[in-house]
PDB file of C-alpha atoms in Angstrom:
ATOM      1  CA  MET A   7       3.772  11.031 -14.778  1.00  0.00           C
ATOM      2  CA  THR A   8       0.229   8.917 -13.942  1.00  0.00           C
ATOM      3  CA  ASP A   9      -2.891  11.193 -13.383  1.00  0.00           C
ATOM      4  CA  PRO A  10      -2.203  12.848 -10.321  1.00  0.00           C
ATOM      5  CA  LEU A  11      -4.044  11.757  -6.902  1.00  0.00           C
ATOM      6  CA  PRO A  12      -6.235  14.429  -5.690  1.00  0.00           C
ATOM      7  CA  ARG A  13      -5.934  16.608  -2.090  1.00  0.00           C
ATOM      8  CA  PRO A  14      -4.469  14.613   0.519  1.00  0.00           C
ATOM      9  CA  VAL A  15      -6.989  12.524   1.600  1.00  0.00           C
ATOM     10  CA  LEU A  16      -6.878  10.274   5.022  1.00  0.00           C
ATOM     11  CA  LEU A  17      -8.832   6.687   4.501  1.00  0.00           C
ATOM     12  CA  ARG A  18      -9.507   4.859   7.565  1.00  0.00           C
ATOM     13  CA  ALA A  19      -8.561   1.174   7.236  1.00  0.00           C
ATOM     14  CA  GLY A  20     -12.628   0.742   9.425  1.00  0.00           C
ATOM     15  CA  ASP A  21     -14.462   2.482   6.474  1.00  0.00           C
ATOM     16  CA  LEU A  22     -12.688   0.473   3.712  1.00  0.00           C
ATOM     17  CA  PRO A  23     -15.172  -1.693   1.562  1.00  0.00           C
ATOM     18  CA  VAL A  24     -14.440  -5.914   1.940  1.00  0.00           C
ATOM     19  CA  THR A  25     -15.276  -8.712   0.014  1.00  0.00           C
ATOM     20  CA  ARG A  26     -14.577 -12.350   1.003  1.00  0.00           C
ATOM     21  CA  ALA A  27     -14.011 -15.200  -1.471  1.00  0.00           C
ATOM     22  CA  GLY A  28     -11.904 -18.377  -0.907  1.00  0.00           C
ATOM     23  CA  GLY A  29     -10.335 -18.260   2.007  1.00  0.00           C
ATOM     24  CA  ARG A  30      -9.297 -14.436   1.748  1.00  0.00           C
ATOM     25  CA  THR A  31     -10.628 -11.222   2.696  1.00  0.00           C
ATOM     26  CA  VAL A  32     -10.122  -8.537   0.673  1.00  0.00           C
ATOM     27  CA  ARG A  33     -10.254  -4.778   1.979  1.00  0.00           C
ATOM     28  CA  ARG A  34      -9.713  -2.215  -1.167  1.00  0.00           C
ATOM     29  CA  ILE A  35      -8.116   0.869  -0.141  1.00  0.00           C
ATOM     30  CA  ALA A  36      -7.931   2.722  -3.586  1.00  0.00           C
ATOM     31  CA  ALA A  37      -8.127   2.561  -7.320  1.00  0.00           C
ATOM     32  CA  GLY A  38      -6.761   4.577  -9.751  1.00  0.00           C
ATOM     33  CA  PRO A  39      -8.742   5.998 -12.661  1.00  0.00           C
ATOM     34  CA  ALA A  40     -10.577   3.201 -14.711  1.00  0.00           C
ATOM     35  CA  GLY A  41      -9.246   0.691 -13.002  1.00  0.00           C
ATOM     36  CA  ALA A  42      -5.422   1.865 -14.056  1.00  0.00           C
ATOM     37  CA  TRP A  43      -3.793   0.074 -10.606  1.00  0.00           C
ATOM     38  CA  GLU A  44      -5.561  -1.076  -7.265  1.00  0.00           C
ATOM     39  CA  LEU A  45      -4.516  -1.190  -3.260  1.00  0.00           C
ATOM     40  CA  SER A  46      -5.929  -3.763  -0.736  1.00  0.00           C
ATOM     41  CA  LEU A  47      -5.322  -5.665   2.303  1.00  0.00           C
ATOM     42  CA  LEU A  48      -5.682  -9.351   2.040  1.00  0.00           C
ATOM     43  CA  ASP A  49      -6.364 -11.587   5.132  1.00  0.00           C
ATOM     44  CA  LEU A  50      -5.665 -15.092   3.933  1.00  0.00           C
ATOM     45  CA  GLU A  51      -7.117 -16.994   6.415  1.00  0.00           C
ATOM     46  CA  ARG A  52      -6.001 -20.412   5.117  1.00  0.00           C
ATOM     47  CA  PRO A  53      -3.884 -21.677   2.069  1.00  0.00           C
ATOM     48  CA  GLY A  54      -5.298 -21.004  -1.665  1.00  0.00           C
ATOM     49  CA  THR A  55      -5.205 -19.158  -4.948  1.00  0.00           C
ATOM     50  CA  LEU A  56      -4.599 -15.388  -5.687  1.00  0.00           C
ATOM     51  CA  PRO A  57      -6.641 -14.750  -9.027  1.00  0.00           C
ATOM     52  CA  ALA A  58      -4.895 -14.339 -12.178  1.00  0.00           C
ATOM     53  CA  ALA A  59      -4.905 -10.379 -13.346  1.00  0.00           C
ATOM     54  CA  ALA A  60      -4.174 -10.071 -17.028  1.00  0.00           C
ATOM     55  CA  GLY A  61      -0.841  -7.794 -17.959  1.00  0.00           C
ATOM     56  CA  ALA A  62      -0.461  -6.712 -14.386  1.00  0.00           C
ATOM     57  CA  GLU A  63       2.143  -6.434 -12.314  1.00  0.00           C
ATOM     58  CA  ARG A  64       1.803  -7.448  -8.587  1.00  0.00           C
ATOM     59  CA  VAL A  65       3.673  -6.292  -6.028  1.00  0.00           C
ATOM     60  CA  LEU A  66       2.782  -8.281  -2.362  1.00  0.00           C
ATOM     61  CA  THR A  67       3.996  -7.159   0.786  1.00  0.00           C
ATOM     62  CA  VAL A  68       3.586  -9.388   4.539  1.00  0.00           C
ATOM     63  CA  VAL A  69       2.055  -6.969   6.968  1.00  0.00           C
ATOM     64  CA  ASP A  70       1.085  -9.337   9.770  1.00  0.00           C
ATOM     65  CA  GLY A  71       1.670 -12.866  10.459  1.00  0.00           C
ATOM     66  CA  GLU A  72       5.563 -14.393   9.618  1.00  0.00           C
ATOM     67  CA  LEU A  73       5.267 -16.173   6.026  1.00  0.00           C
ATOM     68  CA  LEU A  74       3.569 -16.179   2.662  1.00  0.00           C
ATOM     69  CA  VAL A  75       5.017 -18.479   0.273  1.00  0.00           C
ATOM     70  CA  LEU A  76       3.874 -18.351  -3.456  1.00  0.00           C
ATOM     71  CA  GLY A  77       3.933 -21.001  -6.087  1.00  0.00           C
ATOM     72  CA  THR A  78       3.655 -21.085  -9.687  1.00  0.00           C
ATOM     73  CA  GLY A  79       4.627 -22.914 -12.787  1.00  0.00           C
ATOM     74  CA  GLY A  80       6.592 -25.412 -10.123  1.00  0.00           C
ATOM     75  CA  ARG A  81       8.416 -22.517  -8.247  1.00  0.00           C
ATOM     76  CA  GLU A  82       7.830 -20.965  -4.787  1.00  0.00           C
ATOM     77  CA  GLN A  83       8.970 -17.940  -3.631  1.00  0.00           C
ATOM     78  CA  ALA A  84       8.746 -16.721   0.280  1.00  0.00           C
ATOM     79  CA  LEU A  85       7.867 -13.658   1.424  1.00  0.00           C
ATOM     80  CA  GLU A  86       8.876 -12.423   4.467  1.00  0.00           C
ATOM     81  CA  ARG A  87       7.396  -9.542   6.913  1.00  0.00           C
ATOM     82  CA  HIS A  88       8.237  -6.067   5.607  1.00  0.00           C
ATOM     83  CA  ARG A  89       9.949  -7.461   1.946  1.00  0.00           C
ATOM     84  CA  PRO A  90       7.416  -6.538  -0.786  1.00  0.00           C
ATOM     85  CA  PHE A  91       7.677  -8.865  -3.818  1.00  0.00           C
ATOM     86  CA  ARG A  92       6.839  -7.940  -7.348  1.00  0.00           C
ATOM     87  CA  GLY A  93       5.895 -10.238 -10.418  1.00  0.00           C
ATOM     88  CA  PRO A  94       3.610 -10.882 -12.643  1.00  0.00           C
ATOM     89  CA  ALA A  95      -0.014 -11.240 -12.202  1.00  0.00           C
ATOM     90  CA  ASP A  96      -1.079 -13.184 -15.666  1.00  0.00           C
ATOM     91  CA  GLU A  97      -1.286 -16.464 -14.046  1.00  0.00           C
ATOM     92  CA  PRO A  98      -3.081 -17.453 -10.557  1.00  0.00           C
ATOM     93  CA  VAL A  99      -0.947 -18.085  -7.268  1.00  0.00           C
ATOM     94  CA  ASP A 100      -0.996 -21.168  -5.243  1.00  0.00           C
ATOM     95  CA  ALA A 101      -0.540 -18.896  -1.555  1.00  0.00           C
ATOM     96  CA  ALA A 102       0.626 -21.380   1.108  1.00  0.00           C
ATOM     97  CA  LEU A 103       1.010 -20.304   5.120  1.00  0.00           C
ATOM     98  CA  PRO A 104       2.996 -22.743   6.570  1.00  0.00           C
ATOM     99  CA  THR A 105       3.303 -20.197   9.838  1.00  0.00           C
ATOM    100  CA  GLY A 106      -0.490 -19.641   9.891  1.00  0.00           C
ATOM    101  CA  PRO A 107      -2.897 -16.830   8.834  1.00  0.00           C
ATOM    102  CA  VAL A 108      -1.322 -13.083   7.253  1.00  0.00           C
ATOM    103  CA  ARG A 109      -2.376 -10.051   6.184  1.00  0.00           C
ATOM    104  CA  ALA A 110      -0.869  -9.081   2.552  1.00  0.00           C
ATOM    105  CA  LEU A 111      -1.005  -5.562   1.158  1.00  0.00           C
ATOM    106  CA  GLU A 112      -1.224  -5.819  -2.657  1.00  0.00           C
ATOM    107  CA  VAL A 113      -0.742  -3.647  -5.583  1.00  0.00           C
ATOM    108  CA  LEU A 114      -2.447  -4.516  -8.631  1.00  0.00           C
ATOM    109  CA  ALA A 115      -0.786  -2.265 -11.850  1.00  0.00           C
ATOM    110  CA  PRO A 116      -1.322  -2.868 -15.617  1.00  0.00           C
ATOM    111  CA  ARG A 117       2.711  -3.126 -16.179  1.00  0.00           C
ATOM    112  CA  GLU A 118       2.194  -1.024 -19.776  1.00  0.00           C
ATOM    113  CA  ALA A 119       0.537   2.099 -17.827  1.00  0.00           C
ATOM    114  CA  VAL A 120       1.744   2.261 -14.279  1.00  0.00           C
ATOM    115  CA  ARG A 121       5.543   0.512 -12.331  1.00  0.00           C
ATOM    116  CA  ALA A 122       4.584   0.700  -8.761  1.00  0.00           C
ATOM    117  CA  HIS A 123       6.767   0.209  -5.989  1.00  0.00           C
ATOM    118  CA  VAL A 124       6.578  -0.151  -2.374  1.00  0.00           C
ATOM    119  CA  VAL A 125       9.097   0.321   0.008  1.00  0.00           C
ATOM    120  CA  VAL A 126       8.569   0.016   4.189  1.00  0.00           C
ATOM    121  CA  LEU A 127      10.067   2.247   6.128  1.00  0.00           C
ATOM    122  CA  GLU A 128      10.358   3.012  10.020  1.00  0.00           C
ATOM    123  CA  LEU A 129       8.371   6.470  10.749  1.00  0.00           C
ATOM    124  CA  SER A 130      10.509   8.923  13.558  1.00  0.00           C
ATOM    125  CA  LYS A 131       8.775  11.882  15.627  1.00  0.00           C
ATOM    126  CA  LYS A 132      11.394  14.542  14.281  1.00  0.00           C
ATOM    127  CA  ARG A 133      11.887  13.783  10.434  1.00  0.00           C
ATOM    128  CA  PRO A 134       8.022  14.568   8.911  1.00  0.00           C
ATOM    129  CA  HIS A 135       8.052  12.266   6.324  1.00  0.00           C
ATOM    130  CA  PRO A 136       6.295  13.844   3.252  1.00  0.00           C
ATOM    131  CA  VAL A 137       3.947  11.660   0.625  1.00  0.00           C
ATOM    132  CA  PHE A 138       3.673  12.992  -2.396  1.00  0.00           C
ATOM    133  CA  ALA A 139       1.026  12.639  -5.671  1.00  0.00           C
ATOM    134  CA  ASP A 140       1.110   9.623  -6.722  1.00  0.00           C
ATOM    135  CA  GLN A 141       1.842   8.146  -3.433  1.00  0.00           C
ATOM    136  CA  LEU A 142      -0.148   6.373  -0.931  1.00  0.00           C
ATOM    137  CA  ALA A 143       0.898   5.425   2.737  1.00  0.00           C
ATOM    138  CA  VAL A 144      -0.032   2.821   5.045  1.00  0.00           C
ATOM    139  CA  LEU A 145       0.487   2.769   8.601  1.00  0.00           C
ATOM    140  CA  LEU A 146       1.486  -0.526   9.918  1.00  0.00           C
ATOM    141  CA  SER A 147       2.508  -0.403  13.284  1.00  0.00           C
ATOM    142  CA  GLY A 148       2.885   2.277  15.463  1.00  0.00           C
ATOM    143  CA  ARG A 149       0.960   5.104  16.358  1.00  0.00           C
ATOM    144  CA  ALA A 150       1.516   8.054  13.995  1.00  0.00           C
ATOM    145  CA  VAL A 151      -0.239  11.896  13.316  1.00  0.00           C
ATOM    146  CA  LEU A 152      -0.616  12.811   9.689  1.00  0.00           C
ATOM    147  CA  THR A 153       0.268  17.058   9.446  1.00  0.00           C
ATOM    148  CA  ALA A 154      -1.710  18.902   5.856  1.00  0.00           C
ATOM    149  CA  GLY A 155      -2.255  21.883   4.837  1.00  0.00           C
ATOM    150  CA  GLY A 156      -1.173  25.211   2.333  1.00  0.00           C
ATOM    151  CA  VAL A 157      -1.350  28.912   2.270  1.00  0.00           C
ATOM    152  CA  THR A 158      -5.195  29.520   1.014  1.00  0.00           C
ATOM    153  CA  ALA A 159      -5.870  31.930  -2.069  1.00  0.00           C
ATOM    154  CA  GLY A 160      -5.971  34.387   0.888  1.00  0.00           C
ATOM    155  CA  GLY A 161      -2.388  33.874   1.725  1.00  0.00           C
ATOM    156  CA  ILE A 162      -3.322  32.013   5.103  1.00  0.00           C
ATOM    157  CA  THR A 163      -1.691  29.484   6.341  1.00  0.00           C
ATOM    158  CA  GLU A 164      -3.820  26.680   7.337  1.00  0.00           C
ATOM    159  CA  THR A 165      -2.776  23.125   9.042  1.00  0.00           C
ATOM    160  CA  THR A 166      -4.588  20.265  10.894  1.00  0.00           C
ATOM    161  CA  THR A 167      -3.208  17.356  11.793  1.00  0.00           C
ATOM    162  CA  GLU A 168      -4.895  14.147  12.510  1.00  0.00           C
ATOM    163  CA  GLU A 169      -3.643  10.858  14.182  1.00  0.00           C
ATOM    164  CA  ILE A 170      -3.695   7.684  12.054  1.00  0.00           C
ATOM    165  CA  GLY A 171      -4.665   4.167  12.753  1.00  0.00           C
ATOM    166  CA  VAL A 172      -3.106   1.056  12.040  1.00  0.00           C
ATOM    167  CA  HIS A 173      -3.977   0.482   7.926  1.00  0.00           C
ATOM    168  CA  ASP A 174      -5.305   3.667   7.883  1.00  0.00           C
ATOM    169  CA  THR A 175      -3.805   4.813   4.405  1.00  0.00           C
ATOM    170  CA  VAL A 176      -2.863   8.876   3.390  1.00  0.00           C
ATOM    171  CA  ARG A 177      -3.430   9.536  -0.054  1.00  0.00           C
ATOM    172  CA  GLY A 178      -0.220  12.008  -1.042  1.00  0.00           C
ATOM    173  CA  ALA A 179      -0.460  15.660  -2.872  1.00  0.00           C
ATOM    174  CA  GLU A 180       1.611  18.452  -3.878  1.00  0.00           C
ATOM    175  CA  PRO A 181       2.894  20.829  -3.511  1.00  0.00           C
ATOM    176  CA  ASP A 182       1.421  21.079   0.080  1.00  0.00           C
ATOM    177  CA  SER A 183       2.438  17.614   0.784  1.00  0.00           C
ATOM    178  CA  PRO A 184       1.277  15.699   3.991  1.00  0.00           C
ATOM    179  CA  ARG A 185       3.578  14.513   6.203  1.00  0.00           C
ATOM    180  CA  ILE A 186       3.954  11.514   8.722  1.00  0.00           C
ATOM    181  CA  THR A 187       5.535  11.455  11.872  1.00  0.00           C
ATOM    182  CA  GLY A 188       4.978   8.924  14.808  1.00  0.00           C
ATOM    183  CA  ARG A 189       6.609   5.445  15.610  1.00  0.00           C
ATOM    184  CA  GLY A 190       6.419   2.800  13.948  1.00  0.00           C
ATOM    185  CA  PHE A 191       6.400   1.117  10.324  1.00  0.00           C
ATOM    186  CA  LEU A 192       4.989   2.755   7.475  1.00  0.00           C
ATOM    187  CA  ALA A 193       4.402   1.208   3.395  1.00  0.00           C
ATOM    188  CA  VAL A 194       4.987   3.659   0.952  1.00  0.00           C
ATOM    189  CA  VAL A 195       3.457   2.585  -2.211  1.00  0.00           C
ATOM    190  CA  SER A 196       4.262   4.872  -5.058  1.00  0.00           C
ATOM    191  CA  LEU A 197       2.420   4.914  -8.616  1.00  0.00           C
ATOM    192  CA  ASP A 198       5.021   6.191 -11.252  1.00  0.00           C
ATOM    193  CA  PRO A 199       4.864   5.902 -15.254  1.00  0.00           C
ATOM    194  CA  PRO A 200       6.382   2.851 -16.408  1.00  0.00           C
ATOM    195  CA  ALA A 201      10.541   3.089 -17.763  1.00  0.00           C
ATOM    196  CA  ARG A 202      10.688   3.657 -21.498  1.00  0.00           C
ATOM    197  CA  ALA A 203      13.401   1.847 -23.716  1.00  0.00           C
TER     198      ALA A 203
END
């Protein structure tokens, strides 16, 4: 396994650090130890270039807007909303916006150390979705509630609930995994060790 993430934490979208450059706004959600991986929200307001990250894989998921077209080496790849796309980040990538601005979830992870996976799923009010260690869950739309808790050293079970806003992120934990219920769509980012031959 990768280094486990700390106990569950709710990261509010409004508290994320923001940087702006080259027609894009970057909100950094979380990063691994010594930059082992990075999860960000990108606001792409106009066509531009996504910078290279040598030795890394990039997983992009459009979360707002309709279409993002990536171009590199004479090839194009169209990304539709809620459909994650993985590709090497070794070269800069041209980003075209044929239908207007988009917001995308980006995971950058060195391929020799971490294998990042993104799944977009629909939430349920009846079936809680757990968020395990080495996972982060970003609410893409709708309304949701986070339930977290566990047994204290004194044997008492403590449970807390908090409302989750759009683009808020839950960092997972074990053995008492936080659980999310509600209506809307959730992006679950898993950070696993790379497959060994």
